[in-house]
Coordinates of C-alpha atoms and ligand atoms in Angstrom, one line a residue:
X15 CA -47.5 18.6 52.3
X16 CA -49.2 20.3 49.6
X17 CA -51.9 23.7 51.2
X18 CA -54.3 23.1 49.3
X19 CA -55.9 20.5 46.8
X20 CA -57.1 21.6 43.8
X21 CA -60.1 20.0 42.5
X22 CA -61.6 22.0 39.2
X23 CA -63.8 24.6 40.1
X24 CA -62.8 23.8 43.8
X25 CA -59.7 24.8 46.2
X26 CA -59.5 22.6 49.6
X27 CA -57.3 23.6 52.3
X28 CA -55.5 21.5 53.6
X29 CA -53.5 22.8 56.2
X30 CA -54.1 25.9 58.7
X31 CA -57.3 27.2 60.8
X32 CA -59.6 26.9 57.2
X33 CA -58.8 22.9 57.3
X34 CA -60.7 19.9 57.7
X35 CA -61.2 16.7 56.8
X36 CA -63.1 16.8 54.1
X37 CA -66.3 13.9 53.0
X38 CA -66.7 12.6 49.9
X39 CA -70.4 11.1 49.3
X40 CA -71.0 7.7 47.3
X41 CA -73.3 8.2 44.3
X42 CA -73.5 4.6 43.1
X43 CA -75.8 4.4 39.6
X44 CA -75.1 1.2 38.9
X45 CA -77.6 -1.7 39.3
X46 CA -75.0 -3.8 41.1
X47 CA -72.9 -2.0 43.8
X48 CA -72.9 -4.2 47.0
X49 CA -75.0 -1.9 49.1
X50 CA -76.7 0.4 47.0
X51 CA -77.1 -1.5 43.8
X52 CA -80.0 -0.2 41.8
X53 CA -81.2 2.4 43.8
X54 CA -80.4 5.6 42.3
X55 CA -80.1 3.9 38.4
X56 CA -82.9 6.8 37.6
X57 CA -82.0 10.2 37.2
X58 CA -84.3 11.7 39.9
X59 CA -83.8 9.2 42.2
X60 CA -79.5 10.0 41.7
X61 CA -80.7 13.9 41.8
X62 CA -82.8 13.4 45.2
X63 CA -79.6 11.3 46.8
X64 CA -77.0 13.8 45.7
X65 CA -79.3 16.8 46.9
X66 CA -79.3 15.0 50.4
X67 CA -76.2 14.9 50.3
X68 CA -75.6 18.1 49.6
X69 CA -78.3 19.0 52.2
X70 CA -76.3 17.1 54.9
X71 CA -72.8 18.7 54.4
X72 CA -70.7 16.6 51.5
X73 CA -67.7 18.1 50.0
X74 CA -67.5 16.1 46.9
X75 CA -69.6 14.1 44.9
X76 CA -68.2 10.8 44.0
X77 CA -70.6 9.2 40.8
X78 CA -69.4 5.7 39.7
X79 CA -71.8 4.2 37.4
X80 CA -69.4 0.9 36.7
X81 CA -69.3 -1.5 40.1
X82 CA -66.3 -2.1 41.3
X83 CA -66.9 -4.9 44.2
X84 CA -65.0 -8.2 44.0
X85 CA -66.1 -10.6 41.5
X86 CA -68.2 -7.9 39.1
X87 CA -67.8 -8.1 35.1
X88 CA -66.5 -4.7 33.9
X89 CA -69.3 -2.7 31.9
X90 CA -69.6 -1.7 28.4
X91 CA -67.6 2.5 27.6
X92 CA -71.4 3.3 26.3
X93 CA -73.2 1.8 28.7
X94 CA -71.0 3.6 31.5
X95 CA -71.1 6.7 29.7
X96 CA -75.2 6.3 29.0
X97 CA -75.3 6.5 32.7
X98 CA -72.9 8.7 34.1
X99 CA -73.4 12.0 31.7
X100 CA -77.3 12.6 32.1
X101 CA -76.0 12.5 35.9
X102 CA -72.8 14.8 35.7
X103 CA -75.3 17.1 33.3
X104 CA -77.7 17.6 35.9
X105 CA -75.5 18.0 38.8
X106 CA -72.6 19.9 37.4
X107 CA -74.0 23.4 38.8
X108 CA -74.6 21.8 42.0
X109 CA -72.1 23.7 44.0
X110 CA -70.0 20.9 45.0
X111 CA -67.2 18.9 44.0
X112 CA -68.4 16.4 41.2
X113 CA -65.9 13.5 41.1
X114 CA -66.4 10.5 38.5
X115 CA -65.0 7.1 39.5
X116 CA -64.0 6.0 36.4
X117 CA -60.6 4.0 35.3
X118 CA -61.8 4.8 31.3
X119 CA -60.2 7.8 29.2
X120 CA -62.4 7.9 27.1
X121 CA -65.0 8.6 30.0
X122 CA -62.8 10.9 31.8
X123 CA -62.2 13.4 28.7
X124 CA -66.7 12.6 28.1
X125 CA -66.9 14.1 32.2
X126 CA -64.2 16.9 32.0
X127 CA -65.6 18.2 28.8
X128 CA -69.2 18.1 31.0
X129 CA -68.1 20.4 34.0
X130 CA -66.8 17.1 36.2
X131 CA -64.5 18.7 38.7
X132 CA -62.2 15.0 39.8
X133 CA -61.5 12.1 38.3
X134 CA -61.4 9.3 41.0
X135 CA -59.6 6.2 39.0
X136 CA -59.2 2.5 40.8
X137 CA -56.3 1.8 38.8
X138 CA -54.6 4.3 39.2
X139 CA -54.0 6.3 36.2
X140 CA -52.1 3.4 34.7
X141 CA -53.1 3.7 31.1
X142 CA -51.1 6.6 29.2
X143 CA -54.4 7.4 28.0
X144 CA -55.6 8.0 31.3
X145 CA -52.8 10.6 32.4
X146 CA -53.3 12.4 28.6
X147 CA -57.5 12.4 29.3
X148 CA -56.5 14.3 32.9
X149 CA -53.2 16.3 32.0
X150 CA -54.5 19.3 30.3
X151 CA -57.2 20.2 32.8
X152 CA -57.6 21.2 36.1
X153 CA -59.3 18.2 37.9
X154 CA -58.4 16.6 40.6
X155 CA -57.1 13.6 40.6
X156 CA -57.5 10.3 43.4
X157 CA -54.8 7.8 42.5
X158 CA -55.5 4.6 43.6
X159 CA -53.6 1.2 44.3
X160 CA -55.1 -1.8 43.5
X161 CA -53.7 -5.4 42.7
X162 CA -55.2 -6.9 39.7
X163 CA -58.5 -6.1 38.8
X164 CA -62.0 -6.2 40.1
X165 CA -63.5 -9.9 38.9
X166 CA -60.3 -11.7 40.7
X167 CA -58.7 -9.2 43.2
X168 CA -59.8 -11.1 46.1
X169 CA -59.1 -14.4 44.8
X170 CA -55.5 -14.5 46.7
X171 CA -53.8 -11.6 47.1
X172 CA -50.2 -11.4 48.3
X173 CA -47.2 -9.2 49.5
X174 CA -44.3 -9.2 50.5
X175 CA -44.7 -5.9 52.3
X176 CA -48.2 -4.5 51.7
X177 CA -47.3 -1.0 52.3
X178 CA -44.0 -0.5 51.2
X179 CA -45.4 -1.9 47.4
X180 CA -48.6 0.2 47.7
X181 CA -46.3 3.4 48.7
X182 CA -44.0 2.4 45.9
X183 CA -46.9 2.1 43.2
X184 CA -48.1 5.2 44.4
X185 CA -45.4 7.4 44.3
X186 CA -44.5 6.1 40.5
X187 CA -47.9 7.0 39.6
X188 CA -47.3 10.5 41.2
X189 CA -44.3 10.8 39.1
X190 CA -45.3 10.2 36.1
X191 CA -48.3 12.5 36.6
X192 CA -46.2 15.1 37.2
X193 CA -43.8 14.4 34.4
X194 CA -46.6 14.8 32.3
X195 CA -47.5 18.0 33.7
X196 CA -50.2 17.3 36.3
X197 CA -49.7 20.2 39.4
X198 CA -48.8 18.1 42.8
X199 CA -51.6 20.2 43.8
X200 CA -54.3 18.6 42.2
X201 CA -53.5 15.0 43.6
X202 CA -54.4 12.8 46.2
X203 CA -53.8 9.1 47.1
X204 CA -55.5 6.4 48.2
X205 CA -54.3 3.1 49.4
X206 CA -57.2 1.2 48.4
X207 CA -59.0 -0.6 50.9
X208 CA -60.1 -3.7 49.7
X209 CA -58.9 -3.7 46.2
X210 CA -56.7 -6.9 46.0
X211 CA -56.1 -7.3 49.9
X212 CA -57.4 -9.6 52.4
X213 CA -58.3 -8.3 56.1
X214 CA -54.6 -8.2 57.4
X215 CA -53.6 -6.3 54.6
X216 CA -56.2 -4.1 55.4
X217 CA -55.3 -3.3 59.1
X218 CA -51.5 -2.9 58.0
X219 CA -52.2 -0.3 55.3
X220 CA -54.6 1.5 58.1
X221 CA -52.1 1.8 60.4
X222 CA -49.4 3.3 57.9
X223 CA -51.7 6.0 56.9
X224 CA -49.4 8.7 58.3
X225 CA -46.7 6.8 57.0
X226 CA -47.6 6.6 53.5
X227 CA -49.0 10.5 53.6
X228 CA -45.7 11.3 55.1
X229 CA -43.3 9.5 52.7
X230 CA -45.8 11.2 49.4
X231 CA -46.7 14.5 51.0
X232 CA -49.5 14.3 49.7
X233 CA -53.3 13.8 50.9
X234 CA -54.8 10.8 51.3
X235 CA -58.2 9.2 50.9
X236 CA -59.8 6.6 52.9
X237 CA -62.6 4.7 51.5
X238 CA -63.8 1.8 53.5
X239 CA -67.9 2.3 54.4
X240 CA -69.8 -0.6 54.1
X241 CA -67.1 -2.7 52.6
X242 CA -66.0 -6.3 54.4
X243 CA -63.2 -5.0 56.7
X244 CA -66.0 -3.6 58.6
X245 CA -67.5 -7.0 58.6
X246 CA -65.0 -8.9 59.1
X247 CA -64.1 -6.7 62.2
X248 CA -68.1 -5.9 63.5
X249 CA -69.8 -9.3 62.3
X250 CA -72.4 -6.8 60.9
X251 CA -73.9 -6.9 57.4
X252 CA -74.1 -4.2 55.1
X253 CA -77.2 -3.1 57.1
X254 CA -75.5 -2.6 60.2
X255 CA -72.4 -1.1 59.6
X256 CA -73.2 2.2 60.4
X257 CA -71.0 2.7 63.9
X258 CA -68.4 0.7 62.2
X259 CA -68.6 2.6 59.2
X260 CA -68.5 6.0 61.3
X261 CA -65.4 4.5 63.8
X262 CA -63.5 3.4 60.7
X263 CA -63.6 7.1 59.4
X264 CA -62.8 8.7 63.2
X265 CA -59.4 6.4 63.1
X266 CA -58.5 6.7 59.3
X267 CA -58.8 11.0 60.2
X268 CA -56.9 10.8 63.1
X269 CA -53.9 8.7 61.1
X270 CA -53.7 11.7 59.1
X271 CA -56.3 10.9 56.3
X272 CA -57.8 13.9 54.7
X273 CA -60.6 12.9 52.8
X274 CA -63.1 10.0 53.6
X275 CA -65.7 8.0 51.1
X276 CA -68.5 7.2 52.5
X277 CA -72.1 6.3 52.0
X278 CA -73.4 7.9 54.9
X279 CA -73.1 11.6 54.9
X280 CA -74.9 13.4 57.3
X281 CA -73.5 11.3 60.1
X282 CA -70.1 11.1 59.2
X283 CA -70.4 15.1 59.1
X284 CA -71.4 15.0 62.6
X285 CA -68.9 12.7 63.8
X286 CA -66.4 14.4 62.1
X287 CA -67.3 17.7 63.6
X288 CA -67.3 16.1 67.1
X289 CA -64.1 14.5 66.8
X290 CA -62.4 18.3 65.1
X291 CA -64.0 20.1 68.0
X292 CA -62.8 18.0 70.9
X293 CA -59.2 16.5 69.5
Ligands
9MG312 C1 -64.9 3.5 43.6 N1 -64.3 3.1 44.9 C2 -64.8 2.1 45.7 N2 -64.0 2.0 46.8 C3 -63.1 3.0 46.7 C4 -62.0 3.4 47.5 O1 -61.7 2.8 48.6 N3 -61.3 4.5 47.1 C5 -61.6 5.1 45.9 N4 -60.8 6.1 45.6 N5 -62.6 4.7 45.1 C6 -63.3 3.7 45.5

């Protein structure tokens, strides 16, 4: 396993007494996200939810200003970067982590050139021009498996053998990362809860979290708060997912998961402390 991941202007340990697992806080400014949609479009109402978040104990910001839930019709490269830059401007001497969930080059070199510290991209770093937007800095990177894309993925997804492909796609992408020059040290995974997988595929990945960090060495990222898995397991709506959201994140960390997404900082913080203190 890699000590440390290297995020920008950031260095997270991963390993030893200084370790933890570390919370990366939802900035959705998008007018369509399935539980946030439209809320923090405007730039001080973004500045007032990352300050929050920052208030309550986040370790990296994670801005995604194109939607990404089932079903949603990609946006426009201006209209994604007419929204994400006034925000990565403002925030970028925040003193934390600013990750941009973007799958676009052209926004990534837009955020890097900015001051972004991550680049957080759902497919993956597929495109060559994704790996050349990331190679030459020092970002971090969250490499991410998903099956098709977001306006069909949850039409019908299939596998043979959910984790084995998603560990497979993974570790390809790590590859050819590195043989483009990207540090092992600035990469984590993430098998994409959600993204092309029904509820069974899901659970399965879940439980192969040590499993899949193992066979990478690498860290991995759990992002599941608010989405349907917690539904489909609580029979809450987006609402009410809170303790779901919060027991999701207690199992994913004690799989081995090192960094969790969530929309609910401050009590993911606590939990988290609770569960490092007593485990
Ligand atoms: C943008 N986005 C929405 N869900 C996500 C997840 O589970 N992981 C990552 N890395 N990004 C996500």
């Amino acid at each position: 396993m890699t000590a440390f991941l290297e995020c920008g202007r950031y260095r997270f340990a991963l390993e030893g007494p200084e370790s933890r697992p570390l919370v990366m806080g939802i900035l959705n400014i998008t007018p369509d996200s399935f539980s946030d949609g439209g809320k923090y479009m405007a730039l001080p109402a973004a500045m007032e939810q990352a300050e929050r978040m920052i208030r309550e104990g986040v370790d990296i910001i994670d801005i995604g200003a194109e939607s990404t839930r089932p079903g949603i019709e990609p946006v426009s490269l201006q209209e994604e970067l007419d929204r994400v830059m006034p925000v990565v401007e403002a925030l970028k001497d925040c003193g934390k982590a600013l990750s941009i969930d973007t799958y676009k080059p052209e926004v990534m070199t837009a955020v890097l050139a900015a001051g972004a510290d991550m680049i957080n991209d759902i497919a993956g770093f597929c495109q060559e021009a994704s790996i050349r937007a990331v190679a030459q800095s020092r970002c971090g990177l969250c490499v991410m498996h998903m099956q098709g894309e977001p306006k069909t993925m949850q039409v019908a997804p299939q596998y043979h053998d959910v984790t084995c492909e998603v560990t497979v796609f993974l570790e390809g992408q790590v590859n050819r990362l590195e043989a483009a020059g990207v540090a092992r040290e600035r990469i984590c995974i993430d098998p994409g809860f959600g993204f092309g997988k029904t509820l069974d595929h899901n659970l399965a990945l879940f439980q192969h979290i040590g499993q899949m960090r193992q066979a990478l060495q690498l860290p991995l990222l759990v992002g599941v708060s608010r989405k349907s898995m917690i539904a489909a397991i609580t029979g809450k709506d987006v609402s009410g997912r809170l303790a779901g959201n919060l027991g999701a994140a207690l199992s994913a960390v004690a799989h081995g998961a090192a960094i969790i997404r969530v929309h609910e900082v401050g009590e993911t913080v606590d939990a988290l402390k609770v569960w490092c203190a007593t485990r």
